[in-house]
JSON list of C-alpha atoms in Angstrom, two decimals:
[
{"chain": "A", "resi": 1, "resn": "GLN", "atom": "CA", "xyz": [-13.61, -9.53, -19.12]},
{"chain": "A", "resi": 2, "resn": "SER", "atom": "CA", "xyz": [-16.40, -10.48, -16.63]},
{"chain": "A", "resi": 3, "resn": "ALA", "atom": "CA", "xyz": [-16.60, -8.59, -13.48]},
{"chain": "A", "resi": 4, "resn": "LEU", "atom": "CA", "xyz": [-15.68, -10.45, -10.19]},
{"chain": "A", "resi": 5, "resn": "THR", "atom": "CA", "xyz": [-18.65, -11.62, -8.08]},
{"chain": "A", "resi": 6, "resn": "GLN", "atom": "CA", "xyz": [-19.35, -9.92, -4.77]},
{"chain": "A", "resi": 7, "resn": "PRO", "atom": "CA", "xyz": [-22.44, -9.86, -2.56]},
{"chain": "A", "resi": 8, "resn": "ALA", "atom": "CA", "xyz": [-24.46, -6.78, -3.16]},
{"chain": "A", "resi": 9, "resn": "SER", "atom": "CA", "xyz": [-24.71, -6.00, 0.52]},
{"chain": "A", "resi": 10, "resn": "VAL", "atom": "CA", "xyz": [-23.53, -6.97, 4.02]},
{"chain": "A", "resi": 11, "resn": "SER", "atom": "CA", "xyz": [-24.32, -5.60, 7.39]},
{"chain": "A", "resi": 12, "resn": "GLY", "atom": "CA", "xyz": [-23.05, -5.85, 10.84]},
{"chain": "A", "resi": 13, "resn": "SER", "atom": "CA", "xyz": [-23.25, -4.13, 14.29]},
{"chain": "A", "resi": 14, "resn": "PRO", "atom": "CA", "xyz": [-20.60, -2.01, 15.87]},
{"chain": "A", "resi": 15, "resn": "GLY", "atom": "CA", "xyz": [-17.81, -4.16, 17.25]},
{"chain": "A", "resi": 16, "resn": "GLN", "atom": "CA", "xyz": [-18.73, -7.19, 15.19]},
{"chain": "A", "resi": 17, "resn": "SER", "atom": "CA", "xyz": [-16.70, -8.66, 12.29]},
{"chain": "A", "resi": 18, "resn": "ILE", "atom": "CA", "xyz": [-17.86, -9.12, 8.75]},
{"chain": "A", "resi": 19, "resn": "THR", "atom": "CA", "xyz": [-16.47, -10.66, 5.64]},
{"chain": "A", "resi": 20, "resn": "ILE", "atom": "CA", "xyz": [-16.93, -9.78, 2.08]},
{"chain": "A", "resi": 21, "resn": "SER", "atom": "CA", "xyz": [-16.16, -12.42, -0.61]},
{"chain": "A", "resi": 22, "resn": "CYS", "atom": "CA", "xyz": [-14.92, -11.86, -4.16]},
{"chain": "A", "resi": 23, "resn": "THR", "atom": "CA", "xyz": [-15.12, -14.67, -6.66]},
{"chain": "A", "resi": 24, "resn": "GLY", "atom": "CA", "xyz": [-13.30, -14.82, -9.94]},
{"chain": "A", "resi": 25, "resn": "THR", "atom": "CA", "xyz": [-11.55, -17.40, -12.08]},
{"chain": "A", "resi": 26, "resn": "SER", "atom": "CA", "xyz": [-8.30, -19.05, -12.55]},
{"chain": "A", "resi": 27, "resn": "SER", "atom": "CA", "xyz": [-7.44, -16.35, -15.05]},
{"chain": "A", "resi": 28, "resn": "ASP", "atom": "CA", "xyz": [-7.62, -13.69, -12.45]},
{"chain": "A", "resi": 29, "resn": "ILE", "atom": "CA", "xyz": [-7.91, -14.21, -8.67]},
{"chain": "A", "resi": 30, "resn": "GLY", "atom": "CA", "xyz": [-6.91, -17.82, -8.83]},
{"chain": "A", "resi": 31, "resn": "GLY", "atom": "CA", "xyz": [-3.84, -17.28, -11.02]},
{"chain": "A", "resi": 32, "resn": "TYR", "atom": "CA", "xyz": [-2.19, -14.29, -9.24]},
{"chain": "A", "resi": 33, "resn": "ASN", "atom": "CA", "xyz": [-1.63, -12.81, -5.81]},
{"chain": "A", "resi": 34, "resn": "TYR", "atom": "CA", "xyz": [-2.64, -9.40, -7.17]},
{"chain": "A", "resi": 35, "resn": "VAL", "atom": "CA", "xyz": [-5.90, -8.98, -5.46]},
{"chain": "A", "resi": 36, "resn": "SER", "atom": "CA", "xyz": [-6.72, -5.58, -3.92]},
{"chain": "A", "resi": 37, "resn": "TRP", "atom": "CA", "xyz": [-9.68, -4.11, -2.05]},
{"chain": "A", "resi": 38, "resn": "TYR", "atom": "CA", "xyz": [-10.91, -0.45, -2.14]},
{"chain": "A", "resi": 39, "resn": "GLN", "atom": "CA", "xyz": [-13.32, 1.54, 0.12]},
{"chain": "A", "resi": 40, "resn": "GLN", "atom": "CA", "xyz": [-15.43, 4.15, -1.36]},
{"chain": "A", "resi": 41, "resn": "HIS", "atom": "CA", "xyz": [-17.54, 6.60, 0.59]},
{"chain": "A", "resi": 42, "resn": "PRO", "atom": "CA", "xyz": [-20.47, 8.40, -1.36]},
{"chain": "A", "resi": 43, "resn": "GLY", "atom": "CA", "xyz": [-19.16, 11.10, -3.59]},
{"chain": "A", "resi": 44, "resn": "LYS", "atom": "CA", "xyz": [-15.54, 10.24, -3.02]},
{"chain": "A", "resi": 45, "resn": "ALA", "atom": "CA", "xyz": [-12.79, 8.47, -4.87]},
{"chain": "A", "resi": 46, "resn": "PRO", "atom": "CA", "xyz": [-11.87, 4.90, -4.02]},
{"chain": "A", "resi": 47, "resn": "LYS", "atom": "CA", "xyz": [-9.14, 4.40, -1.40]},
{"chain": "A", "resi": 48, "resn": "LEU", "atom": "CA", "xyz": [-6.74, 1.40, -1.45]},
{"chain": "A", "resi": 49, "resn": "MET", "atom": "CA", "xyz": [-7.35, -0.79, 1.67]},
{"chain": "A", "resi": 50, "resn": "ILE", "atom": "CA", "xyz": [-5.64, -4.15, 0.89]},
{"chain": "A", "resi": 51, "resn": "TYR", "atom": "CA", "xyz": [-3.10, -5.16, -1.84]},
{"chain": "A", "resi": 52, "resn": "ASP", "atom": "CA", "xyz": [-1.35, -8.26, -2.97]},
{"chain": "A", "resi": 53, "resn": "VAL", "atom": "CA", "xyz": [-4.17, -10.24, -1.26]},
{"chain": "A", "resi": 54, "resn": "ILE", "atom": "CA", "xyz": [-3.04, -9.58, 2.38]},
{"chain": "A", "resi": 55, "resn": "LYS", "atom": "CA", "xyz": [-0.97, -6.45, 2.69]},
{"chain": "A", "resi": 56, "resn": "ARG", "atom": "CA", "xyz": [-2.15, -3.12, 4.15]},
{"chain": "A", "resi": 57, "resn": "PRO", "atom": "CA", "xyz": [-0.93, 0.15, 2.84]},
{"chain": "A", "resi": 58, "resn": "SER", "atom": "CA", "xyz": [0.51, 2.52, 5.51]},
{"chain": "A", "resi": 59, "resn": "GLY", "atom": "CA", "xyz": [-2.17, 4.34, 7.52]},
{"chain": "A", "resi": 60, "resn": "VAL", "atom": "CA", "xyz": [-4.89, 1.63, 6.98]},
{"chain": "A", "resi": 61, "resn": "SER", "atom": "CA", "xyz": [-6.24, 0.25, 10.14]},
{"chain": "A", "resi": 62, "resn": "ASN", "atom": "CA", "xyz": [-5.26, -3.36, 11.06]},
{"chain": "A", "resi": 63, "resn": "ARG", "atom": "CA", "xyz": [-8.98, -4.10, 11.50]},
{"chain": "A", "resi": 64, "resn": "PHE", "atom": "CA", "xyz": [-8.80, -4.63, 7.75]},
{"chain": "A", "resi": 65, "resn": "SER", "atom": "CA", "xyz": [-7.46, -7.96, 6.63]},
{"chain": "A", "resi": 66, "resn": "GLY", "atom": "CA", "xyz": [-7.43, -9.95, 3.27]},
{"chain": "A", "resi": 67, "resn": "SER", "atom": "CA", "xyz": [-7.18, -13.54, 2.32]},
{"chain": "A", "resi": 68, "resn": "LYS", "atom": "CA", "xyz": [-7.54, -15.97, -0.72]},
{"chain": "A", "resi": 69, "resn": "SER", "atom": "CA", "xyz": [-8.50, -19.51, -1.28]},
{"chain": "A", "resi": 70, "resn": "GLY", "atom": "CA", "xyz": [-8.53, -20.74, -4.83]},
{"chain": "A", "resi": 71, "resn": "ASN", "atom": "CA", "xyz": [-10.51, -18.33, -7.05]},
{"chain": "A", "resi": 72, "resn": "THR", "atom": "CA", "xyz": [-12.15, -16.56, -4.10]},
{"chain": "A", "resi": 73, "resn": "ALA", "atom": "CA", "xyz": [-10.71, -13.68, -2.18]},
{"chain": "A", "resi": 74, "resn": "SER", "atom": "CA", "xyz": [-12.15, -12.21, 1.07]},
{"chain": "A", "resi": 75, "resn": "LEU", "atom": "CA", "xyz": [-11.95, -8.98, 3.05]},
{"chain": "A", "resi": 76, "resn": "THR", "atom": "CA", "xyz": [-12.55, -9.07, 6.65]},
{"chain": "A", "resi": 77, "resn": "ILE", "atom": "CA", "xyz": [-13.37, -6.11, 8.82]},
{"chain": "A", "resi": 78, "resn": "SER", "atom": "CA", "xyz": [-13.17, -6.60, 12.52]},
{"chain": "A", "resi": 79, "resn": "GLY", "atom": "CA", "xyz": [-14.41, -4.31, 15.34]},
{"chain": "A", "resi": 80, "resn": "LEU", "atom": "CA", "xyz": [-16.76, -2.58, 12.92]},
{"chain": "A", "resi": 81, "resn": "GLN", "atom": "CA", "xyz": [-17.11, 1.10, 13.29]},
{"chain": "A", "resi": 82, "resn": "ALA", "atom": "CA", "xyz": [-19.61, 3.55, 12.00]},
{"chain": "A", "resi": 83, "resn": "GLU", "atom": "CA", "xyz": [-17.10, 5.02, 9.58]},
{"chain": "A", "resi": 84, "resn": "ASP", "atom": "CA", "xyz": [-16.50, 1.68, 7.92]},
{"chain": "A", "resi": 85, "resn": "GLU", "atom": "CA", "xyz": [-20.00, 1.99, 6.30]},
{"chain": "A", "resi": 86, "resn": "ALA", "atom": "CA", "xyz": [-19.11, 2.38, 2.63]},
{"chain": "A", "resi": 87, "resn": "ASP", "atom": "CA", "xyz": [-18.91, 0.44, -0.64]},
{"chain": "A", "resi": 88, "resn": "TYR", "atom": "CA", "xyz": [-16.15, -1.99, -1.12]},
{"chain": "A", "resi": 89, "resn": "TYR", "atom": "CA", "xyz": [-14.66, -3.26, -4.30]},
{"chain": "A", "resi": 90, "resn": "CYS", "atom": "CA", "xyz": [-12.31, -6.10, -4.96]},
{"chain": "A", "resi": 91, "resn": "SER", "atom": "CA", "xyz": [-9.95, -6.05, -7.98]},
{"chain": "A", "resi": 92, "resn": "SER", "atom": "CA", "xyz": [-7.53, -8.38, -9.66]},
{"chain": "A", "resi": 93, "resn": "TYR", "atom": "CA", "xyz": [-4.85, -8.58, -12.29]},
{"chain": "A", "resi": 94, "resn": "THR", "atom": "CA", "xyz": [-5.74, -10.77, -15.22]},
{"chain": "A", "resi": 95, "resn": "SER", "atom": "CA", "xyz": [-4.00, -13.16, -17.56]},
{"chain": "A", "resi": 96, "resn": "SER", "atom": "CA", "xyz": [-4.88, -10.71, -20.39]},
{"chain": "A", "resi": 97, "resn": "ASN", "atom": "CA", "xyz": [-2.72, -8.13, -18.63]},
{"chain": "A", "resi": 98, "resn": "THR", "atom": "CA", "xyz": [-5.88, -6.17, -17.88]},
{"chain": "A", "resi": 99, "resn": "ARG", "atom": "CA", "xyz": [-7.54, -5.43, -14.54]},
{"chain": "A", "resi": 100, "resn": "VAL", "atom": "CA", "xyz": [-11.01, -6.33, -13.39]},
{"chain": "A", "resi": 101, "resn": "PHE", "atom": "CA", "xyz": [-13.24, -5.16, -10.47]},
{"chain": "A", "resi": 102, "resn": "GLY", "atom": "CA", "xyz": [-15.97, -6.77, -8.61]},
{"chain": "A", "resi": 103, "resn": "GLY", "atom": "CA", "xyz": [-19.48, -5.39, -8.66]},
{"chain": "A", "resi": 104, "resn": "GLY", "atom": "CA", "xyz": [-19.15, -3.82, -5.26]},
{"chain": "A", "resi": 105, "resn": "THR", "atom": "CA", "xyz": [-20.50, -4.47, -1.82]},
{"chain": "A", "resi": 106, "resn": "LYS", "atom": "CA", "xyz": [-22.48, -1.97, 0.34]},
{"chain": "A", "resi": 107, "resn": "LEU", "atom": "CA", "xyz": [-21.58, -2.35, 3.88]},
{"chain": "A", "resi": 108, "resn": "THR", "atom": "CA", "xyz": [-24.13, -1.14, 6.39]},
{"chain": "A", "resi": 109, "resn": "VAL", "atom": "CA", "xyz": [-23.16, -0.63, 10.05]},
{"chain": "A", "resi": 110, "resn": "LEU", "atom": "CA", "xyz": [-26.46, -1.17, 12.03]},
{"chain": "B", "resi": 1, "resn": "GLU", "atom": "CA", "xyz": [2.30, 15.51, -2.33]},
{"chain": "B", "resi": 2, "resn": "VAL", "atom": "CA", "xyz": [1.38, 12.75, -4.71]},
{"chain": "B", "resi": 3, "resn": "GLN", "atom": "CA", "xyz": [-1.69, 13.75, -6.62]},
{"chain": "B", "resi": 4, "resn": "LEU", "atom": "CA", "xyz": [-3.76, 13.17, -9.70]},
{"chain": "B", "resi": 5, "resn": "VAL", "atom": "CA", "xyz": [-6.20, 15.85, -11.01]},
{"chain": "B", "resi": 6, "resn": "GLU", "atom": "CA", "xyz": [-8.59, 15.03, -13.81]},
{"chain": "B", "resi": 7, "resn": "THR", "atom": "CA", "xyz": [-10.19, 17.55, -16.07]},
{"chain": "B", "resi": 8, "resn": "GLY", "atom": "CA", "xyz": [-12.06, 17.64, -19.45]},
{"chain": "B", "resi": 9, "resn": "GLY", "atom": "CA", "xyz": [-15.44, 16.09, -18.55]},
{"chain": "B", "resi": 10, "resn": "GLY", "atom": "CA", "xyz": [-18.67, 17.49, -19.75]},
{"chain": "B", "resi": 11, "resn": "LEU", "atom": "CA", "xyz": [-21.94, 16.95, -21.76]},
{"chain": "B", "resi": 12, "resn": "ILE", "atom": "CA", "xyz": [-21.41, 15.45, -25.12]},
{"chain": "B", "resi": 13, "resn": "GLN", "atom": "CA", "xyz": [-23.80, 14.09, -27.82]},
{"chain": "B", "resi": 14, "resn": "PRO", "atom": "CA", "xyz": [-23.79, 10.44, -28.76]},
{"chain": "B", "resi": 15, "resn": "GLY", "atom": "CA", "xyz": [-21.16, 9.85, -31.51]},
{"chain": "B", "resi": 16, "resn": "GLY", "atom": "CA", "xyz": [-19.15, 12.73, -30.34]},
{"chain": "B", "resi": 17, "resn": "SER", "atom": "CA", "xyz": [-15.58, 12.93, -29.07]},
{"chain": "B", "resi": 18, "resn": "LEU", "atom": "CA", "xyz": [-13.96, 14.17, -25.87]},
{"chain": "B", "resi": 19, "resn": "ARG", "atom": "CA", "xyz": [-10.46, 14.26, -24.43]},
{"chain": "B", "resi": 20, "resn": "LEU", "atom": "CA", "xyz": [-9.82, 13.75, -20.73]},
{"chain": "B", "resi": 21, "resn": "SER", "atom": "CA", "xyz": [-6.63, 14.98, -19.05]},
{"chain": "B", "resi": 22, "resn": "CYS", "atom": "CA", "xyz": [-4.98, 13.67, -15.78]},
{"chain": "B", "resi": 23, "resn": "ALA", "atom": "CA", "xyz": [-2.23, 15.86, -14.44]},
{"chain": "B", "resi": 24, "resn": "ALA", "atom": "CA", "xyz": [0.15, 14.10, -12.03]},
{"chain": "B", "resi": 25, "resn": "SER", "atom": "CA", "xyz": [2.23, 15.66, -9.30]},
{"chain": "B", "resi": 26, "resn": "GLY", "atom": "CA", "xyz": [4.67, 14.18, -6.84]},
{"chain": "B", "resi": 27, "resn": "PHE", "atom": "CA", "xyz": [5.61, 11.38, -9.30]},
{"chain": "B", "resi": 28, "resn": "THR", "atom": "CA", "xyz": [6.53, 10.87, -12.89]},
{"chain": "B", "resi": 29, "resn": "VAL", "atom": "CA", "xyz": [3.74, 9.45, -15.13]},
{"chain": "B", "resi": 30, "resn": "SER", "atom": "CA", "xyz": [6.30, 8.05, -17.54]},
{"chain": "B", "resi": 31, "resn": "SER", "atom": "CA", "xyz": [7.95, 5.87, -14.89]},
{"chain": "B", "resi": 32, "resn": "ASN", "atom": "CA", "xyz": [4.72, 4.39, -13.74]},
{"chain": "B", "resi": 33, "resn": "CYS", "atom": "CA", "xyz": [1.77, 2.37, -14.97]},
{"chain": "B", "resi": 34, "resn": "VAL", "atom": "CA", "xyz": [-1.28, 4.64, -14.93]},
{"chain": "B", "resi": 35, "resn": "SER", "atom": "CA", "xyz": [-4.86, 3.73, -15.72]},
{"chain": "B", "resi": 36, "resn": "TRP", "atom": "CA", "xyz": [-8.37, 5.15, -16.35]},
{"chain": "B", "resi": 37, "resn": "VAL", "atom": "CA", "xyz": [-11.27, 3.62, -14.24]},
{"chain": "B", "resi": 38, "resn": "ARG", "atom": "CA", "xyz": [-14.86, 4.67, -14.63]},
{"chain": "B", "resi": 39, "resn": "GLN", "atom": "CA", "xyz": [-18.02, 4.47, -12.62]},
{"chain": "B", "resi": 40, "resn": "ALA", "atom": "CA", "xyz": [-21.49, 4.90, -14.20]},
{"chain": "B", "resi": 41, "resn": "PRO", "atom": "CA", "xyz": [-24.10, 6.79, -11.88]},
{"chain": "B", "resi": 42, "resn": "GLY", "atom": "CA", "xyz": [-25.13, 4.30, -9.10]},
{"chain": "B", "resi": 43, "resn": "LYS", "atom": "CA", "xyz": [-22.96, 1.58, -10.40]},
{"chain": "B", "resi": 44, "resn": "GLY", "atom": "CA", "xyz": [-19.65, -0.09, -9.69]},
{"chain": "B", "resi": 45, "resn": "LEU", "atom": "CA", "xyz": [-16.06, 0.49, -10.81]},
{"chain": "B", "resi": 46, "resn": "GLU", "atom": "CA", "xyz": [-15.07, -0.50, -14.31]},
{"chain": "B", "resi": 47, "resn": "TRP", "atom": "CA", "xyz": [-11.51, -0.64, -15.43]},
{"chain": "B", "resi": 48, "resn": "VAL", "atom": "CA", "xyz": [-11.09, 1.12, -18.85]},
{"chain": "B", "resi": 49, "resn": "SER", "atom": "CA", "xyz": [-7.46, 1.24, -19.99]},
{"chain": "B", "resi": 50, "resn": "LEU", "atom": "CA", "xyz": [-3.89, 1.52, -18.94]},
{"chain": "B", "resi": 51, "resn": "ILE", "atom": "CA", "xyz": [-0.39, 2.57, -20.14]},
{"chain": "B", "resi": 52, "resn": "TYR", "atom": "CA", "xyz": [2.71, 1.06, -18.92]},
{"chain": "B", "resi": 53, "resn": "SER", "atom": "CA", "xyz": [5.96, 2.96, -18.22]},
{"chain": "B", "resi": 54, "resn": "GLY", "atom": "CA", "xyz": [7.39, 1.37, -21.34]},
{"chain": "B", "resi": 55, "resn": "GLY", "atom": "CA", "xyz": [4.41, 2.82, -23.40]},
{"chain": "B", "resi": 56, "resn": "SER", "atom": "CA", "xyz": [2.44, -0.49, -24.08]},
{"chain": "B", "resi": 57, "resn": "THR", "atom": "CA", "xyz": [-1.21, -0.01, -23.65]},
{"chain": "B", "resi": 58, "resn": "ASN", "atom": "CA", "xyz": [-4.32, -2.15, -22.91]},
{"chain": "B", "resi": 59, "resn": "TYR", "atom": "CA", "xyz": [-8.05, -1.61, -23.04]},
{"chain": "B", "resi": 60, "resn": "ALA", "atom": "CA", "xyz": [-11.36, -3.04, -21.80]},
{"chain": "B", "resi": 61, "resn": "ASP", "atom": "CA", "xyz": [-13.36, -4.79, -24.61]},
{"chain": "B", "resi": 62, "resn": "SER", "atom": "CA", "xyz": [-16.12, -2.18, -24.10]},
{"chain": "B", "resi": 63, "resn": "VAL", "atom": "CA", "xyz": [-13.93, 0.72, -25.32]},
{"chain": "B", "resi": 64, "resn": "LYS", "atom": "CA", "xyz": [-11.38, -1.02, -27.48]},
{"chain": "B", "resi": 65, "resn": "GLY", "atom": "CA", "xyz": [-11.27, 0.72, -30.93]},
{"chain": "B", "resi": 66, "resn": "ARG", "atom": "CA", "xyz": [-12.97, 3.83, -29.65]},
{"chain": "B", "resi": 67, "resn": "PHE", "atom": "CA", "xyz": [-10.74, 5.07, -26.70]},
{"chain": "B", "resi": 68, "resn": "THR", "atom": "CA", "xyz": [-7.07, 5.79, -26.80]},
{"chain": "B", "resi": 69, "resn": "ILE", "atom": "CA", "xyz": [-4.83, 6.26, -23.81]},
{"chain": "B", "resi": 70, "resn": "SER", "atom": "CA", "xyz": [-1.64, 8.27, -24.12]},
{"chain": "B", "resi": 71, "resn": "ARG", "atom": "CA", "xyz": [0.68, 10.65, -22.07]},
{"chain": "B", "resi": 72, "resn": "ASP", "atom": "CA", "xyz": [2.73, 13.72, -22.46]},
{"chain": "B", "resi": 73, "resn": "ASN", "atom": "CA", "xyz": [5.93, 13.20, -20.58]},
{"chain": "B", "resi": 74, "resn": "SER", "atom": "CA", "xyz": [6.87, 16.96, -20.75]},
{"chain": "B", "resi": 75, "resn": "LYS", "atom": "CA", "xyz": [3.59, 17.79, -18.97]},
{"chain": "B", "resi": 76, "resn": "ASN", "atom": "CA", "xyz": [3.45, 14.87, -16.76]},
{"chain": "B", "resi": 77, "resn": "THR", "atom": "CA", "xyz": [-0.06, 14.28, -17.90]},
{"chain": "B", "resi": 78, "resn": "LEU", "atom": "CA", "xyz": [-2.27, 11.31, -18.95]},
{"chain": "B", "resi": 79, "resn": "TYR", "atom": "CA", "xyz": [-4.93, 11.51, -21.48]},
{"chain": "B", "resi": 80, "resn": "LEU", "atom": "CA", "xyz": [-7.94, 9.49, -22.64]},
{"chain": "B", "resi": 81, "resn": "GLN", "atom": "CA", "xyz": [-9.20, 10.35, -26.13]},
{"chain": "B", "resi": 82, "resn": "MET", "atom": "CA", "xyz": [-12.79, 9.09, -26.37]},
{"chain": "B", "resi": 83, "resn": "ASN", "atom": "CA", "xyz": [-14.49, 8.79, -29.80]},
{"chain": "B", "resi": 84, "resn": "SER", "atom": "CA", "xyz": [-17.86, 7.50, -30.91]},
{"chain": "B", "resi": 85, "resn": "LEU", "atom": "CA", "xyz": [-19.23, 8.08, -27.53]},
{"chain": "B", "resi": 86, "resn": "ARG", "atom": "CA", "xyz": [-22.36, 6.28, -26.45]},
{"chain": "B", "resi": 87, "resn": "ALA", "atom": "CA", "xyz": [-24.90, 6.74, -23.66]},
{"chain": "B", "resi": 88, "resn": "GLU", "atom": "CA", "xyz": [-23.31, 3.84, -21.76]},
{"chain": "B", "resi": 89, "resn": "ASP", "atom": "CA", "xyz": [-20.06, 5.68, -21.67]},
{"chain": "B", "resi": 90, "resn": "THR", "atom": "CA", "xyz": [-21.70, 8.19, -19.13]},
{"chain": "B", "resi": 91, "resn": "ALA", "atom": "CA", "xyz": [-19.72, 7.85, -15.90]},
{"chain": "B", "resi": 92, "resn": "VAL", "atom": "CA", "xyz": [-17.29, 9.50, -13.56]},
{"chain": "B", "resi": 93, "resn": "TYR", "atom": "CA", "xyz": [-13.79, 8.91, -15.03]},
{"chain": "B", "resi": 94, "resn": "TYR", "atom": "CA", "xyz": [-11.00, 8.45, -12.60]},
{"chain": "B", "resi": 95, "resn": "CYS", "atom": "CA", "xyz": [-7.16, 8.05, -13.29]},
{"chain": "B", "resi": 96, "resn": "ALA", "atom": "CA", "xyz": [-5.33, 5.94, -10.95]},
{"chain": "B", "resi": 97, "resn": "ARG", "atom": "CA", "xyz": [-1.74, 4.94, -10.60]},
{"chain": "B", "resi": 98, "resn": "TRP", "atom": "CA", "xyz": [-0.87, 1.27, -10.43]},
{"chain": "B", "resi": 99, "resn": "GLY", "atom": "CA", "xyz": [1.89, 1.17, -7.65]},
{"chain": "B", "resi": 100, "resn": "ASN", "atom": "CA", "xyz": [5.36, 0.12, -8.48]},
{"chain": "B", "resi": 101, "resn": "TRP", "atom": "CA", "xyz": [5.57, -1.70, -5.10]},
{"chain": "B", "resi": 102, "resn": "GLU", "atom": "CA", "xyz": [1.92, -2.18, -4.40]},
{"chain": "B", "resi": 103, "resn": "ASN", "atom": "CA", "xyz": [0.28, -4.23, -7.17]},
{"chain": "B", "resi": 104, "resn": "ALA", "atom": "CA", "xyz": [-2.90, -2.08, -6.91]},
{"chain": "B", "resi": 105, "resn": "PHE", "atom": "CA", "xyz": [-4.31, 1.31, -7.70]},
{"chain": "B", "resi": 106, "resn": "ASP", "atom": "CA", "xyz": [-2.65, 3.19, -4.87]},
{"chain": "B", "resi": 107, "resn": "ILE", "atom": "CA", "xyz": [-3.23, 6.87, -6.03]},
{"chain": "B", "resi": 108, "resn": "TRP", "atom": "CA", "xyz": [-6.65, 8.01, -7.44]},
{"chain": "B", "resi": 109, "resn": "GLY", "atom": "CA", "xyz": [-7.79, 11.32, -8.73]},
{"chain": "B", "resi": 110, "resn": "GLN", "atom": "CA", "xyz": [-11.07, 13.00, -7.71]},
{"chain": "B", "resi": 111, "resn": "GLY", "atom": "CA", "xyz": [-12.80, 12.07, -10.99]},
{"chain": "B", "resi": 112, "resn": "THR", "atom": "CA", "xyz": [-14.35, 13.99, -13.86]},
{"chain": "B", "resi": 113, "resn": "MET", "atom": "CA", "xyz": [-17.89, 13.49, -14.93]},
{"chain": "B", "resi": 114, "resn": "VAL", "atom": "CA", "xyz": [-18.68, 12.64, -18.64]},
{"chain": "B", "resi": 115, "resn": "THR", "atom": "CA", "xyz": [-22.44, 12.65, -19.71]},
{"chain": "B", "resi": 116, "resn": "VAL", "atom": "CA", "xyz": [-23.27, 11.26, -23.21]},
{"chain": "B", "resi": 117, "resn": "SER", "atom": "CA", "xyz": [-26.84, 12.59, -24.03]},
{"chain": "B", "resi": 118, "resn": "SER", "atom": "CA", "xyz": [-28.66, 14.42, -26.75]}
]
C-alpha cells in the first residue's frame, strides 16, 4: 500500500496554468478510472475537485481538469487565482479494494 | 444538508484505546460506503479503513489488527475502535463518504484530533 507519488510543490502566477502529476502503478491508477483529486486549505477538511479521472462535481470551477495516461494522472488548474493556493491530493481505488492517497502537493500562487 | 460530524478524539497514552464516532445526517450510512482517513500533523492524507453498505470492511496495513470499523444503523453513525495505540497514530481523523455515483470521497467531516503521547 505505497502512497502515490506527487511533487512536493508547484507554483504559478495569477492567470497561468499549472499541472500536478500523480504516479502510481497498474494496481491502482493504471488499472482503474477511479482517480480523484482533493483540495485542502490549512485547517480545513479536504474538498473533492475531480472524480473518475476527468469529472467535476457540481460547483467546482471548470478551471480544474483531470487526465490520465498509463499509471500517471494529472490535475491541471488554468487561470490561476489566489484562492487556488492550497494543498492538493490525488487518490485512487486499488486492486486490493482499498484506497490510496498521494503525498500531497503544495500549490503556491506567486 | 448532507453532513458528517466526528467526535471522540483526545489525548491517550501509548497502548491505550479510543473509539471515534462519526454521525451522519442527510444520508443513510448503511446504504453507503463510508471510510476513515487520517492526517498526521504537517503530513499528507492516509486512508485508514472503510465499510461497505453490505457490511464488508477493509483496512490499511498500518492499522490492521488494531483498528475496527463498524456502524450503528439505528443511530446512523460510523465508529472506529482504535486499540494498541502508538505515537504514529497521532493525527486528525476524518470520516468521509465514498459516493454512490462519484467514485471518490464526496463528503468529509471536519475531523477529530487524536494525540497518542505519555
